[in-house]
GROMACS .gro file of C-alpha atoms in nm:
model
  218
    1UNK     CA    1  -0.323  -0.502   2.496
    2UNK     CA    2  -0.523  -0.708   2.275
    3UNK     CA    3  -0.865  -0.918   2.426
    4UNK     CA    4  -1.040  -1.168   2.341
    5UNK     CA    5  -1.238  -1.000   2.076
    6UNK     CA    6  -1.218  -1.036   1.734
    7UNK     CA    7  -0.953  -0.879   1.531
    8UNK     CA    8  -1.145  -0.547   1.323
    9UNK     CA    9  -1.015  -0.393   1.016
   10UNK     CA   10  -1.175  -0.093   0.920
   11UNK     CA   11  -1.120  -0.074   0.547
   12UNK     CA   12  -1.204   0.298   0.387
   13UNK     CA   13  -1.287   0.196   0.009
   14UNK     CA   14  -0.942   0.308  -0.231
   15UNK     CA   15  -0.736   0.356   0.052
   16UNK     CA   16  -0.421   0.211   0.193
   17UNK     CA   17  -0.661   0.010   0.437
   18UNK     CA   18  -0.625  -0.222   0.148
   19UNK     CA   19  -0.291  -0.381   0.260
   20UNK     CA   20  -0.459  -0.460   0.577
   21UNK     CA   21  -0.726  -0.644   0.435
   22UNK     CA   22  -0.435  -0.843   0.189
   23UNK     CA   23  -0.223  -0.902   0.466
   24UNK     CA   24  -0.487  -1.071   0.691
   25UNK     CA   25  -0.617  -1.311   0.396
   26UNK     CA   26  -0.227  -1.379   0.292
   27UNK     CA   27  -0.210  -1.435   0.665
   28UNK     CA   28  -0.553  -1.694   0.643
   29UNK     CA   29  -0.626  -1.413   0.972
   30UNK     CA   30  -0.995  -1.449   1.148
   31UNK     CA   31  -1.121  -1.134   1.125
   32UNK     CA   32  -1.394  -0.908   1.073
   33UNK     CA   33  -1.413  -0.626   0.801
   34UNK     CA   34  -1.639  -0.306   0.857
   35UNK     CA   35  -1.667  -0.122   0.503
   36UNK     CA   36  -1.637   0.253   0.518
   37UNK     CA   37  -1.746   0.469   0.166
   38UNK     CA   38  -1.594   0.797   0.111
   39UNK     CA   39  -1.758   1.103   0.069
   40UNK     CA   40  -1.877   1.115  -0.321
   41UNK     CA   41  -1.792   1.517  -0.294
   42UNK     CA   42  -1.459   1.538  -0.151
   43UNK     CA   43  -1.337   1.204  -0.162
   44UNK     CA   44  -1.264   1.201   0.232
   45UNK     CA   45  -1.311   0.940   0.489
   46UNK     CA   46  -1.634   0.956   0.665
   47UNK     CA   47  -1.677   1.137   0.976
   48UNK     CA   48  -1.756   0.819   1.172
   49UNK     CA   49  -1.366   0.649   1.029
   50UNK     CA   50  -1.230   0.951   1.114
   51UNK     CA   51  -1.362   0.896   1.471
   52UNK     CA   52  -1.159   0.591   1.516
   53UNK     CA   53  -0.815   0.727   1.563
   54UNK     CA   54  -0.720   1.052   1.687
   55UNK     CA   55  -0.493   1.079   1.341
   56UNK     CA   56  -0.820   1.092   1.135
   57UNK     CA   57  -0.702   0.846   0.817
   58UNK     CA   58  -0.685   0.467   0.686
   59UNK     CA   59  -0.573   0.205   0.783
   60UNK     CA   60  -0.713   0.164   1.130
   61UNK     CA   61  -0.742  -0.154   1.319
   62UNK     CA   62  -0.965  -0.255   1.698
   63UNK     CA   63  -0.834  -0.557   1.878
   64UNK     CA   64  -0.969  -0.625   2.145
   65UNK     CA   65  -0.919  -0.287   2.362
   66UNK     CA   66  -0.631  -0.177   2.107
   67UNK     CA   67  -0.703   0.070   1.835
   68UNK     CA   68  -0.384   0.105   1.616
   69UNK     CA   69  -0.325   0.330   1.323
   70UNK     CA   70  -0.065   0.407   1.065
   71UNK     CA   71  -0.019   0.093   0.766
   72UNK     CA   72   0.331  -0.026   0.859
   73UNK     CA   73   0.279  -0.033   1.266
   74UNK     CA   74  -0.067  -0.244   1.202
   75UNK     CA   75   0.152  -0.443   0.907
   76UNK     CA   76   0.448  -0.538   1.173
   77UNK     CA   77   0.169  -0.588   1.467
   78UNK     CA   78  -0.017  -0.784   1.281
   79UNK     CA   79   0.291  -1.007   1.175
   80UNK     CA   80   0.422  -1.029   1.491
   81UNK     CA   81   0.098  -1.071   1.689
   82UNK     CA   82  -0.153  -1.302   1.477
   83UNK     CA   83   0.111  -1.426   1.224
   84UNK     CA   84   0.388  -1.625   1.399
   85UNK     CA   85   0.662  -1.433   1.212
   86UNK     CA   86   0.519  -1.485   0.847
   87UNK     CA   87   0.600  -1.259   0.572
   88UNK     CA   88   0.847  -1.101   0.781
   89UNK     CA   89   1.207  -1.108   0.843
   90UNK     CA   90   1.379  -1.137   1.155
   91UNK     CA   91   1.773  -1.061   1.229
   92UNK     CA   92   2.023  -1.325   1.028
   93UNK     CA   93   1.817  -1.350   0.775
   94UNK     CA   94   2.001  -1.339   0.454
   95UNK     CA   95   1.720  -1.097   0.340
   96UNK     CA   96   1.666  -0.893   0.624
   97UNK     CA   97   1.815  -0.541   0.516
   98UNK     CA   98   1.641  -0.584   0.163
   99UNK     CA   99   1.328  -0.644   0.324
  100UNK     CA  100   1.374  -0.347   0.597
  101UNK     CA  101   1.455  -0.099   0.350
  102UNK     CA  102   1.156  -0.203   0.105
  103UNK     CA  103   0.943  -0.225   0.408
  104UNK     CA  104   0.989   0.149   0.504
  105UNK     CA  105   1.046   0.296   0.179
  106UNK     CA  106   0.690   0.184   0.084
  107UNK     CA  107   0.516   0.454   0.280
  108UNK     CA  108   0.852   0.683   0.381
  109UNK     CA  109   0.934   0.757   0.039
  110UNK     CA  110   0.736   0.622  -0.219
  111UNK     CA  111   0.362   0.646  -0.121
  112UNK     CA  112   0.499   1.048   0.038
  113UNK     CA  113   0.645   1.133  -0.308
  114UNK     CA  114   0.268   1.021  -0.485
  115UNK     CA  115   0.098   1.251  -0.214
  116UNK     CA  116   0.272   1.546  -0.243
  117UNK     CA  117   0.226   1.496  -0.648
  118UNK     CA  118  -0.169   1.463  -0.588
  119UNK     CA  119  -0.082   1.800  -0.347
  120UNK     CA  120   0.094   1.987  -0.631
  121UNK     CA  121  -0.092   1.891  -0.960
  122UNK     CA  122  -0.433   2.033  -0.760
  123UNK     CA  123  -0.286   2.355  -0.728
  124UNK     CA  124  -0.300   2.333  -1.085
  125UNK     CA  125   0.015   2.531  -1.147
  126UNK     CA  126   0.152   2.507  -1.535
  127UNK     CA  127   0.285   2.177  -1.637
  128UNK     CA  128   0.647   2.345  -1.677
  129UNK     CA  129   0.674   2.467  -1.316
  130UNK     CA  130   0.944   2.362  -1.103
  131UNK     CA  131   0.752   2.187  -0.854
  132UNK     CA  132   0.618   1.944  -1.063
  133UNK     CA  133   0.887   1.892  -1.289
  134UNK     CA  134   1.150   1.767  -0.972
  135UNK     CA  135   0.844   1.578  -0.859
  136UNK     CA  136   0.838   1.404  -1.201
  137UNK     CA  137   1.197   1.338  -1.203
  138UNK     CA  138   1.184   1.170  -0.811
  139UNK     CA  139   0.942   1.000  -0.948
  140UNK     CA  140   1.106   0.836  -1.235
  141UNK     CA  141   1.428   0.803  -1.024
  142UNK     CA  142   1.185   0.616  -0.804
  143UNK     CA  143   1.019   0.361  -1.077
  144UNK     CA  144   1.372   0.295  -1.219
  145UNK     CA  145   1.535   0.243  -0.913
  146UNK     CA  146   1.171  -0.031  -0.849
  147UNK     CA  147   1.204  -0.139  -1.198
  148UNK     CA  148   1.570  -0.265  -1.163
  149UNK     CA  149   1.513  -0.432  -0.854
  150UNK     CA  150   1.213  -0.647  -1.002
  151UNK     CA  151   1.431  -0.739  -1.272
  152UNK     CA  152   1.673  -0.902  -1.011
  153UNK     CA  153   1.404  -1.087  -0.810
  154UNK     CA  154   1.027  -1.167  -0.843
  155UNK     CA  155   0.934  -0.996  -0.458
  156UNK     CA  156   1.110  -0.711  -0.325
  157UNK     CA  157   1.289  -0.884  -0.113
  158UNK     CA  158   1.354  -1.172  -0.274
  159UNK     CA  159   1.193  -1.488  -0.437
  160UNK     CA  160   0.910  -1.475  -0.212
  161UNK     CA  161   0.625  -1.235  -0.105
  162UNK     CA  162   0.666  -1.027   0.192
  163UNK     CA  163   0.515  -0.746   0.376
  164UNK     CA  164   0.716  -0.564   0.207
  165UNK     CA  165   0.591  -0.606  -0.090
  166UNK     CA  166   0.234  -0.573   0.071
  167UNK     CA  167   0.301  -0.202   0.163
  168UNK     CA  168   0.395  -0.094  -0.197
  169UNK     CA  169   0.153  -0.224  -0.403
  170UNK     CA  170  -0.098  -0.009  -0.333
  171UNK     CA  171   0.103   0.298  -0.427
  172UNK     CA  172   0.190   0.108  -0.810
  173UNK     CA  173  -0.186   0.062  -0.816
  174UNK     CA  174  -0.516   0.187  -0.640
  175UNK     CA  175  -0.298   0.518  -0.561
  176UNK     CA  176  -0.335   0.594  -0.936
  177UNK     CA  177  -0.690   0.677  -0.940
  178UNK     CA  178  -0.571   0.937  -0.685
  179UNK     CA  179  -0.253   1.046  -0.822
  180UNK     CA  180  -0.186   0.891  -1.239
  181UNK     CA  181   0.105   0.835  -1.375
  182UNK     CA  182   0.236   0.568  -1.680
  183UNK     CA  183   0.443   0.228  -1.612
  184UNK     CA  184   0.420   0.104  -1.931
  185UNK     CA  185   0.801   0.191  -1.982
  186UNK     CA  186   0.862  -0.053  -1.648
  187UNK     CA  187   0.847  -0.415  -1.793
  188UNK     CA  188   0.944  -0.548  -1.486
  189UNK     CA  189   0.740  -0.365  -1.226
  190UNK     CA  190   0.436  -0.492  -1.449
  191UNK     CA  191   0.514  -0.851  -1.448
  192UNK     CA  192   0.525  -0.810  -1.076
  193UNK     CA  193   0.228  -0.652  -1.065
  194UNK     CA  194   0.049  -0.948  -1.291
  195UNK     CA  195   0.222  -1.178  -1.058
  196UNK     CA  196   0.075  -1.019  -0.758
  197UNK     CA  197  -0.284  -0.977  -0.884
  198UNK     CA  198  -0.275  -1.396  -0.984
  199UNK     CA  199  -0.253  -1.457  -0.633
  200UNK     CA  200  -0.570  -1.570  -0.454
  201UNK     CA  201  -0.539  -1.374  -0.165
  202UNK     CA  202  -0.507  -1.063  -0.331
  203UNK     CA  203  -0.804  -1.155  -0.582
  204UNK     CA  204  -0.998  -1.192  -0.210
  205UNK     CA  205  -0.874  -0.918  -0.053
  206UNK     CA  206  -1.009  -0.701  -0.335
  207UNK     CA  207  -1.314  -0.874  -0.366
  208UNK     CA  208  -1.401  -0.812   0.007
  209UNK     CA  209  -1.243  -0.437   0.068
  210UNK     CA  210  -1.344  -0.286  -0.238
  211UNK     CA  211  -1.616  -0.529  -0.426
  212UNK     CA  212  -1.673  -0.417  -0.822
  213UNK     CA  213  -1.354  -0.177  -0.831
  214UNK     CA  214  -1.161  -0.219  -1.137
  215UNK     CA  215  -0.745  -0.282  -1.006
  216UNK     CA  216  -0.540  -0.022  -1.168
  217UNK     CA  217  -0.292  -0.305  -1.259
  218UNK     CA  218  -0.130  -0.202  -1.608
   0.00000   0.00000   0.00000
């Protein structure tokens, strides 16, 4: 159970330990944020973030006695825990299946799709194998299918921001240093990525987790 301690968020620079650090300023969360570089060679997490969780990767929390991993469990906890319900959506709400479903396919499909990609393309097979070419195909299934919902509302799940939206946009943008790919034929995904990066608690968030790192945000 959580103590009396202050909330931790271990932030590993360029990682998904991003949306922690986004969630807690959207939040206006007290907390404290240790800095973790990764290894100029091979790009991993250090061995002493690896040490916090027995799953090895970002994001990782400490509050009080609790250690949590895994971005949407510390995203929900965090909500439910420190955030009295805000950017969430409960049962009855009018938006509560859009928000589920854009909530989960964040990291269950999208952000699993852009790793196996960065898997595949460092095999280095030829660019006409089948692997990558029906990995370039779910991916443009997935960008339409993001695009067209953008055009129908300015957050994912509807007019306003949500955690939901806080678990994807990492995967439209710091992901692509990782894993590139082109949205320039998605108008609408880039409008809601402008609209995102004019909000001050993103500009904060990305000041503080990853200070002079240029957003991939175009």
């Amino acid at each position: 159970m959580p103590g009396s301690a202050m909330l931790t968020v271990h932030h590993l620079g360029r990682s998904q330990s991003e949306r922690i650090v986004w969630l807690c300023e959207e939040l206006g969360l007290d907390y404290e944020l240790k800095r973790y570089e990764r290894d100029p060679r091979t790009r991993l997490a250090p061995p002493e973030y690896k040490a916090l969780h027995p799953i090895g990767t970002a994001p990782v929390i400490t509050d009080g006695n609790l250690v949590l991993g895994e971005s949407g469990a510390i995203v929900e906890y965090l909500i439910a825990t420190h955030g009295n319900g805000r950017l969430g959506r409960r049962a009855g709400h009018p938006q509560f299946a859009d928000y589920l479903f854009w909530l989960h396919f964040a990291n269950a499909s999208f952000q699993a799709l852009l790793h196996r990609t960065l898997v595949a393309r460092r095999l280095e097979p030829p660019p006409e194998h089948r692997v990558l070419e029906d990995l370039q195909k779910r991916l443009e299934r997935a960008l339409d299918y993001l695009n067209r919902r953008l055009g129908e509302a300015d957050y994912l799940a509807g007019s306003e921001l949500t955690a939901a939206d806080i678990m994807i946009v990492f995967s439209l943008t710091t992901m692509r240093s990782f894993t590139p790919y082109d949205l320039k034929p998605y108008a609408h995904i880039l409008a809601y990525l402008r609209r995102i990066a004019a909000r001050e608690a993103y500009q904060r968030a990305m000041r503080k987790g990853d200070p002079g790192m240029a957003s991939v945000l175009d």
